[in-house]
Coordinates of C-alpha atoms in Angstrom, one line a residue:
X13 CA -18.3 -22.6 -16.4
X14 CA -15.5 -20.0 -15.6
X15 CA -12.9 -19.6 -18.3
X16 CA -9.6 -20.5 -17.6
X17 CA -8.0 -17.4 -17.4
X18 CA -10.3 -16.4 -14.3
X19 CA -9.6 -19.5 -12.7
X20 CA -8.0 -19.3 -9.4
X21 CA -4.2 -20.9 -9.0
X22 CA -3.4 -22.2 -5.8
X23 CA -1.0 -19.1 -4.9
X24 CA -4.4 -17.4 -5.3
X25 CA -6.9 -19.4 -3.0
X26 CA -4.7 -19.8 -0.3
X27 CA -2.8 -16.3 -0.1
X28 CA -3.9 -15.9 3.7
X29 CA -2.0 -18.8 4.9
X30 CA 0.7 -17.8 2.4
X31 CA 1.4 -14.4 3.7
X32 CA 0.8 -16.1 7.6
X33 CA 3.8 -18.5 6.8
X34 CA 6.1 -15.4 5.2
X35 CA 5.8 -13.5 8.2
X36 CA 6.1 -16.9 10.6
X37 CA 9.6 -17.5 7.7
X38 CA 10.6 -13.9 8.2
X39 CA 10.6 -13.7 12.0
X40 CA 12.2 -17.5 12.4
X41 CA 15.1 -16.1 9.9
X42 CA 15.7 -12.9 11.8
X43 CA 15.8 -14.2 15.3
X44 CA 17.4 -17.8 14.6
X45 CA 20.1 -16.5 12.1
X46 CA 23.1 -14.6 13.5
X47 CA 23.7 -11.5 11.6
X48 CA 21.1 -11.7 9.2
X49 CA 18.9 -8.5 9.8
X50 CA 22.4 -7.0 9.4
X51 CA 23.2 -8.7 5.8
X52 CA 20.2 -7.7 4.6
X53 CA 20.8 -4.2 5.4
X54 CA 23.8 -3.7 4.3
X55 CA 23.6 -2.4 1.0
X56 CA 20.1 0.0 0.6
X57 CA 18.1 2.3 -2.1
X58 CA 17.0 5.4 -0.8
X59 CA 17.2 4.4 2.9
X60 CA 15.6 0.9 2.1
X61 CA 17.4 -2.5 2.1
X62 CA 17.9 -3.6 -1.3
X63 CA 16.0 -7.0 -1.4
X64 CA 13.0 -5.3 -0.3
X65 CA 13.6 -2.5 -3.2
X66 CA 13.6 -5.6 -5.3
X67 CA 10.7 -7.2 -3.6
X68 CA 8.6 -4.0 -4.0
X69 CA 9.8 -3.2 -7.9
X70 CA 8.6 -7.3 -8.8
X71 CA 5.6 -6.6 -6.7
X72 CA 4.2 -3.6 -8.7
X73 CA 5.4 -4.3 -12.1
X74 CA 3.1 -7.1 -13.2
X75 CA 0.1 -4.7 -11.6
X76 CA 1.3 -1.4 -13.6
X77 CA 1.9 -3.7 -16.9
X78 CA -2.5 -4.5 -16.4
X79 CA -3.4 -0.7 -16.6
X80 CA -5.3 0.0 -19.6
X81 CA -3.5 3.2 -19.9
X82 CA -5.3 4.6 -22.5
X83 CA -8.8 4.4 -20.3
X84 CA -7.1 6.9 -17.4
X85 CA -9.2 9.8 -19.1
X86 CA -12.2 8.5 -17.5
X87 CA -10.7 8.7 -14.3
X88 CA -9.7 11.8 -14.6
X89 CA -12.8 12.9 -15.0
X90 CA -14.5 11.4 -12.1
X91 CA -14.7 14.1 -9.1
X92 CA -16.7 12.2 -7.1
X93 CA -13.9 10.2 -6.7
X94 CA -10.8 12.4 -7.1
X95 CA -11.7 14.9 -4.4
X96 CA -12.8 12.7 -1.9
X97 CA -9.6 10.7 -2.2
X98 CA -7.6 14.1 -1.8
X99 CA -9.5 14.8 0.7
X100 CA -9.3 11.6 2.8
X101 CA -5.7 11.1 1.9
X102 CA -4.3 15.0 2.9
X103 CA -6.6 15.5 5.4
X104 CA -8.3 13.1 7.2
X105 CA -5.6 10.2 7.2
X106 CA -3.1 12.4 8.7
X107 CA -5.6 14.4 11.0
X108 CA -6.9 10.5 12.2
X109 CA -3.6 9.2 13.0
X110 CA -2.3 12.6 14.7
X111 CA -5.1 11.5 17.4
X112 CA -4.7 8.2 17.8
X113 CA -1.0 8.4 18.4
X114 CA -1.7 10.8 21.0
X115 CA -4.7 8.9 22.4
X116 CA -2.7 5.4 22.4
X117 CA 0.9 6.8 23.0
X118 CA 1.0 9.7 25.3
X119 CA 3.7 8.6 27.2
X120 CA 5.9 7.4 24.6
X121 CA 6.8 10.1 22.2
X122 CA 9.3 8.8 19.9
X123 CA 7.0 5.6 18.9
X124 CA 3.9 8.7 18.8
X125 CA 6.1 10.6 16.6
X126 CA 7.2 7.3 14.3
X127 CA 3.2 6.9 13.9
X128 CA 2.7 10.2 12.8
X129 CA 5.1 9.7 10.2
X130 CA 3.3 6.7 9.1
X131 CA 0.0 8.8 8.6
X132 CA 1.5 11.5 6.4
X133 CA 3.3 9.0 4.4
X134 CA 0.3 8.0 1.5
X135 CA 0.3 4.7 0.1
X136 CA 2.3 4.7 -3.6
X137 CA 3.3 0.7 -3.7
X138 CA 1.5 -1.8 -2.0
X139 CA -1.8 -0.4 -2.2
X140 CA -1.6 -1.5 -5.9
X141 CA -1.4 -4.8 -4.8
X142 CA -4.3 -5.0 -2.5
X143 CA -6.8 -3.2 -4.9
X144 CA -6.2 -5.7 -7.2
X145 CA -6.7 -8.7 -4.8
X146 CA -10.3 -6.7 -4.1
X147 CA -11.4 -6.4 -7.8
X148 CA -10.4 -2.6 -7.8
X149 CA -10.6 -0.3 -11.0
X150 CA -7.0 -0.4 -12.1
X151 CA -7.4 2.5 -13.8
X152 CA -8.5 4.3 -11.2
X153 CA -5.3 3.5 -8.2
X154 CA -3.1 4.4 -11.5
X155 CA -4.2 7.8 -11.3
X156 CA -5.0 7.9 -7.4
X157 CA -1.1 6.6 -7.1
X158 CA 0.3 9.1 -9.2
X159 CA -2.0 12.3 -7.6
X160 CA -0.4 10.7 -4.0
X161 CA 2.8 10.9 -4.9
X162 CA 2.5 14.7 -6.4
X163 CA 0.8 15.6 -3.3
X164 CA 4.0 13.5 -1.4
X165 CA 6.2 15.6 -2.8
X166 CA 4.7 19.2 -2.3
X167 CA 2.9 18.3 0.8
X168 CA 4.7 16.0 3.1
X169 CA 7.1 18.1 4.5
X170 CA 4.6 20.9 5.5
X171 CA 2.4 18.9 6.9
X172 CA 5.1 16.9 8.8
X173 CA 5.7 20.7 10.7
X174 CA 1.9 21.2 11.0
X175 CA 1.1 17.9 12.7
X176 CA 4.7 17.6 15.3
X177 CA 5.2 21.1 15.5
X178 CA 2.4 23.5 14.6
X179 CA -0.4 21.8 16.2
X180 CA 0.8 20.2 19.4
X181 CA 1.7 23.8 20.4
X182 CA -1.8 25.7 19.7
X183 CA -2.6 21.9 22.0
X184 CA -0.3 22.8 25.0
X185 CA 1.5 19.7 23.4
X186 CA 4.8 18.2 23.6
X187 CA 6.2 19.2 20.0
X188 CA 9.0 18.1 17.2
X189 CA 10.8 18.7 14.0
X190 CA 11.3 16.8 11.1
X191 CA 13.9 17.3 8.8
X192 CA 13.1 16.1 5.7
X193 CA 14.2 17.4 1.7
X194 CA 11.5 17.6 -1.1
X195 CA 14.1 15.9 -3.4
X196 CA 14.1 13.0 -1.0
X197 CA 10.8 12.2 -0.9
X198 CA 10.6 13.1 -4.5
X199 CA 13.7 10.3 -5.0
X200 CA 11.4 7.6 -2.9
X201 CA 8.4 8.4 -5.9
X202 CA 10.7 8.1 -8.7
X203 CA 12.1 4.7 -7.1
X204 CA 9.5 3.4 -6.1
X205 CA 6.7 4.4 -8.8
X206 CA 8.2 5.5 -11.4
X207 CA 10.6 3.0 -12.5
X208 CA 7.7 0.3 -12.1
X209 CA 5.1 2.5 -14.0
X210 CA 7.2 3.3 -16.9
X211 CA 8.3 -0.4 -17.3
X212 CA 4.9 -1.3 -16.6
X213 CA 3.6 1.6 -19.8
X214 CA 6.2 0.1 -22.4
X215 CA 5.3 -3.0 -21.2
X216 CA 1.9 -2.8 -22.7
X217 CA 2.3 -0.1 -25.3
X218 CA 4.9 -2.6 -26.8
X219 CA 3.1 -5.8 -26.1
X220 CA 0.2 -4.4 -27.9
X221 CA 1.9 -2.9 -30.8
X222 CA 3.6 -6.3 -31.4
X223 CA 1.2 -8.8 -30.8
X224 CA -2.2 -7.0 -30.1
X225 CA -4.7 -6.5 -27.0
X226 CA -5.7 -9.9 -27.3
X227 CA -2.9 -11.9 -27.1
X228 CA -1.7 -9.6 -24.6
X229 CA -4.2 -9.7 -22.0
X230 CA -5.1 -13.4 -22.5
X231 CA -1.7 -15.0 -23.2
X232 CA 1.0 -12.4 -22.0
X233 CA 0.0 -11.0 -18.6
X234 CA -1.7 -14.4 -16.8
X235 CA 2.5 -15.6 -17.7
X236 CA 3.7 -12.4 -15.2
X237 CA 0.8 -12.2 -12.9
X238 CA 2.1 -14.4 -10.5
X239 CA 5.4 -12.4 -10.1
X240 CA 3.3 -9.9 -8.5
X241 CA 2.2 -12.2 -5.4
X242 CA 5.7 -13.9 -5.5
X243 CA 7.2 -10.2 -5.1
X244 CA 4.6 -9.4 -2.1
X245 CA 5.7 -12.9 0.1
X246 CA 9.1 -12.2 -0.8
X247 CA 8.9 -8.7 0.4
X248 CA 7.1 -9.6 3.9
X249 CA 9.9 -12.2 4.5
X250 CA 12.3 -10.1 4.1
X251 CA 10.2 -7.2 6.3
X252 CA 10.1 -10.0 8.7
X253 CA 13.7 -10.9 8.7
X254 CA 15.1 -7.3 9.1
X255 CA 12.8 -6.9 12.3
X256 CA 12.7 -10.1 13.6
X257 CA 14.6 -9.6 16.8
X258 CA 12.9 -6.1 17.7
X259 CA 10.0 -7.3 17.7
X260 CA 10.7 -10.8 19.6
X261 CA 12.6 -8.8 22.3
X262 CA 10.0 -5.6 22.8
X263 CA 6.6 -7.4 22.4
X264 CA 4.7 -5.3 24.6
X265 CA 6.2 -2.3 22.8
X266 CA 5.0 -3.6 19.2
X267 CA 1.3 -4.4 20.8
X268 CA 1.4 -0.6 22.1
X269 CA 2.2 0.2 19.0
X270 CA -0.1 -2.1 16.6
X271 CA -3.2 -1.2 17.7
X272 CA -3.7 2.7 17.0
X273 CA -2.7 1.3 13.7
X274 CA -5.2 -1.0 13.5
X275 CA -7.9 1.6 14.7
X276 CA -6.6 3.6 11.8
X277 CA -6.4 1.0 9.4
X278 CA -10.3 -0.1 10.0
X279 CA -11.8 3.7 10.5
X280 CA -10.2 4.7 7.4
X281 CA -11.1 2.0 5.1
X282 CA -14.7 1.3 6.6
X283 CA -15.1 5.4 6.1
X284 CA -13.5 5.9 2.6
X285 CA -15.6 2.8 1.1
X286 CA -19.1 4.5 2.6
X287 CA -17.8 8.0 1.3
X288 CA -17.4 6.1 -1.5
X289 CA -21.3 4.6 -1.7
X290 CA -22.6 8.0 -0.6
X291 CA -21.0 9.8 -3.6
X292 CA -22.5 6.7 -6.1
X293 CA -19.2 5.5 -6.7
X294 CA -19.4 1.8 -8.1
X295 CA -18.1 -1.2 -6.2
X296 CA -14.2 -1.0 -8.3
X297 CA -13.6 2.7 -8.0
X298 CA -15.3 2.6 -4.0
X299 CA -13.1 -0.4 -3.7
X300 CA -9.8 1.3 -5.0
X301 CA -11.2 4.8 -3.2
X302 CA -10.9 2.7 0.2
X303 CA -7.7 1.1 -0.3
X304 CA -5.8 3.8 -1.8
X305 CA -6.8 6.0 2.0
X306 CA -6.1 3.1 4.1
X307 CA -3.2 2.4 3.0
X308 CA 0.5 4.0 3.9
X309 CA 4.1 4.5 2.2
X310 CA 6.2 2.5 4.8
X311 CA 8.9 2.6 2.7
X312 CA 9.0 6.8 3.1
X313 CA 7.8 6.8 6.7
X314 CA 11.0 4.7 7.6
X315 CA 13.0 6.6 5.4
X316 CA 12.3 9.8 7.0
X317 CA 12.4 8.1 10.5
X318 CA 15.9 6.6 10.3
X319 CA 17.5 9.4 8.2
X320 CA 15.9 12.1 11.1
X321 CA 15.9 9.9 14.0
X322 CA 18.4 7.1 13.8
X323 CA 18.1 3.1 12.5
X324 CA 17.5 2.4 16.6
X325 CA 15.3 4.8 17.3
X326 CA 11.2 4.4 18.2
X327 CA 10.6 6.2 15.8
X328 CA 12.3 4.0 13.2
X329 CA 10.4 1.0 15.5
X330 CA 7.1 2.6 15.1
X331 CA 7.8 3.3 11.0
X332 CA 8.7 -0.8 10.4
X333 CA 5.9 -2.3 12.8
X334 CA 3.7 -0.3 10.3
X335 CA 3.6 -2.7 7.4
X336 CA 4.2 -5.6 10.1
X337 CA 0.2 -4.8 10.7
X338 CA -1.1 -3.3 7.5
X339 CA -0.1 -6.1 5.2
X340 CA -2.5 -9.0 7.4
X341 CA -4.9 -6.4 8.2
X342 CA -5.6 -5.0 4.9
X343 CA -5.1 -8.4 3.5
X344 CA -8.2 -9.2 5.8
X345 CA -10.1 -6.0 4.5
X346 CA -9.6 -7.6 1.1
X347 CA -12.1 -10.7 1.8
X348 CA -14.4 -8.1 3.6
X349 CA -14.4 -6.1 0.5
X350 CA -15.1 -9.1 -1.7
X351 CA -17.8 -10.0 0.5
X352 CA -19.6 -6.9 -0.1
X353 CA -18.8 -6.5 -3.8
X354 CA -21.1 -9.9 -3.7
X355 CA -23.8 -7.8 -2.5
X356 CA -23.5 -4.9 -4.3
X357 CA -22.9 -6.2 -7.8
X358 CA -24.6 -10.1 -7.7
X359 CA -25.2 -10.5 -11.4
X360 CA -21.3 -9.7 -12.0
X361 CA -20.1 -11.9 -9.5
X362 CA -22.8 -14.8 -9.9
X363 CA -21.7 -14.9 -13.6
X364 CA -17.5 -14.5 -12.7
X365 CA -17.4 -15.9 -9.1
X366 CA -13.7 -16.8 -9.0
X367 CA -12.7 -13.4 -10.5
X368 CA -10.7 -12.4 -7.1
X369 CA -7.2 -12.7 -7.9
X370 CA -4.6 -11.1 -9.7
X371 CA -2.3 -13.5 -11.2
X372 CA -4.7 -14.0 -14.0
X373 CA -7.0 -11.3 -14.4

């Protein structure tokens, strides 16, 4: 019989039709209520509207506070999956989605541009979320999380000049600029790691040091776990809302948009998660090694976009359909991955089947 604490809730099971009826909730909001896209972006951290700041930092908190911190030395230590994720992440993710803009979007350079953006911008937030949903090492996206958002720092910029200017003129390309501060992007990490990371560190150091590992993990964290999923709907509503009305009124530019994304968004986990069989990675750190490449930082990529390009601008458009595809799409990845950790692990999963949430676990 599975335990309690492993039990799915109902937030759990039915999360598909929960995050289908945030976006359905978001887009209603945005198109039906005058002036509300406009409310909600009023008042913004670092470039992003405040609610979904908020959404993001009760998204990652509960996540961060499961990290047995004092287990990251194993991860560490692993190359087989550290340098393929640096390699993925630096160099293929941004090399994939430099072609595919061009392939899908020749004749539409600022949405090309915006997707380019997308694909330098590593994932730092939500990929938390969805390694978790897929039974991930949460030990291991810690570490990946944190080697991202070094690399964001010292890397972003210079590759932003390689990939819109550098490269399109050895093509015979069209070419760009992007202006864009280390200590912005390096603002972005602090907000939107760091402050959950630290809280989610004290969070356990002190938990423990009060009460112990027991009652911490079986009676303290199953009580936040939901805030995590709660933080996620939250945050697509409001993604929703803000965009509602772009895309209602420019479908056909959102479809020309959405589907290099979701080329890139299927090539790059399918490839990282058999990168990550052929280097005899397990299922949770090939698991977390696929999520933690396929995913992106919207939250920088629009950033960057509207602070360089203007709030109106394609590129901005291109920047916010981003998570509009990633969060159903990866979402969908999640049940594929669960699907194959059943094959590639079933003892574990034949003796823990409902073990596929994170509210509890």
């Amino acid at each position: 019989m599975t335990p309690p604490e492993r039990r799915l809730s109902v937030l759990d099971r039915l999360l598909p039709v929960w995050i289908a009826a945030a976006m359905i909730v978001g887009l209603v909001a945005g198109r039906m209520v005058p002036g509300l896209g406009a409310g909600l972006d009023t008042v913004k951290v670092d470039g992003i509207s405040l609610p979904i700041a908020l959404g993001l930092l009760v998204m990652m908190y509960p996540v961060l506070a499961k990290v047995r911190y004092d287990r990251l030395d194993t991860v560490t230590r692993d190359r087989r999956l550290l340098i393929p994720s640096l390699v993925l992440n630096w160099v293929a993710g941004p090399a994939l989605m430099f072609a595919l803009a061009w392939i899908f979007l020749p004749d539409l350079p600022a949405y090309r541009t915006g997707l380019i953006i997308v694909g330098l911008a590593r994932c730092i937030a939500m990929v938390i979320i969805w390694n978790d949903l897929a039974c991930g090492d949460r030990e291991a996206a810690a570490v990946l999380v944190a080697l991202n958002s070094v690399f964001q720092v010292v890397a972003f910029a210079l590759l932003g000049w390689f990939y819109l200017s550098v490269l399109p003129g050895w093509l015979g390309l069209s070419q760009t600029t992007l202006d864009v501060s280390a200590w912005g992007i390096a603002r972005s990490v602090v907000i939107f790691l760091g402050i959950p990371l630290v809280a989610g560190y004290l969070t356990r150091r002190l938990g423990e040091k009060a009460r112990g590992r027991e009652w911490y993990e079986t009676r303290f964290l199953p009580k936040i776990g939901p805030a995590a999923l709660w933080g996620l709907l939250f945050t697509i509503v409001i993604l929703f809302a803000l965009q509602g009305d772009a895309i209602s009124s420019k479908p056909w530019d959102v479809a020309r948009i959405a589907l290099p994304l979701l080329v890139y968004f299927a090539v790059m986990w399918a490839g990282s998660f058999a990168v990550g069989r052929l280097v005899g990675l397990g299922y949770e750190r090939t698991a977390t090694l696929a999520f933690t490449a396929a995913g992106n930082n919207f939250e920088l990529a629009i950033a960057v976009a509207i602070a360089t390009f203007g709030v109106t601008s394609g590129q901005a458009l291109a920047g916010v359909v981003g998570p509009l595809i990633e969060v159903p799409v990866l979402v969908g990845l999640v049940y594929v991955s669960l699907a194959l950790r059943r094959r590639i692990t079933p003892l574990v999963v034949a003796a823990s089947p409902e073990a596929t949430h994170v509210s509890a676990t």
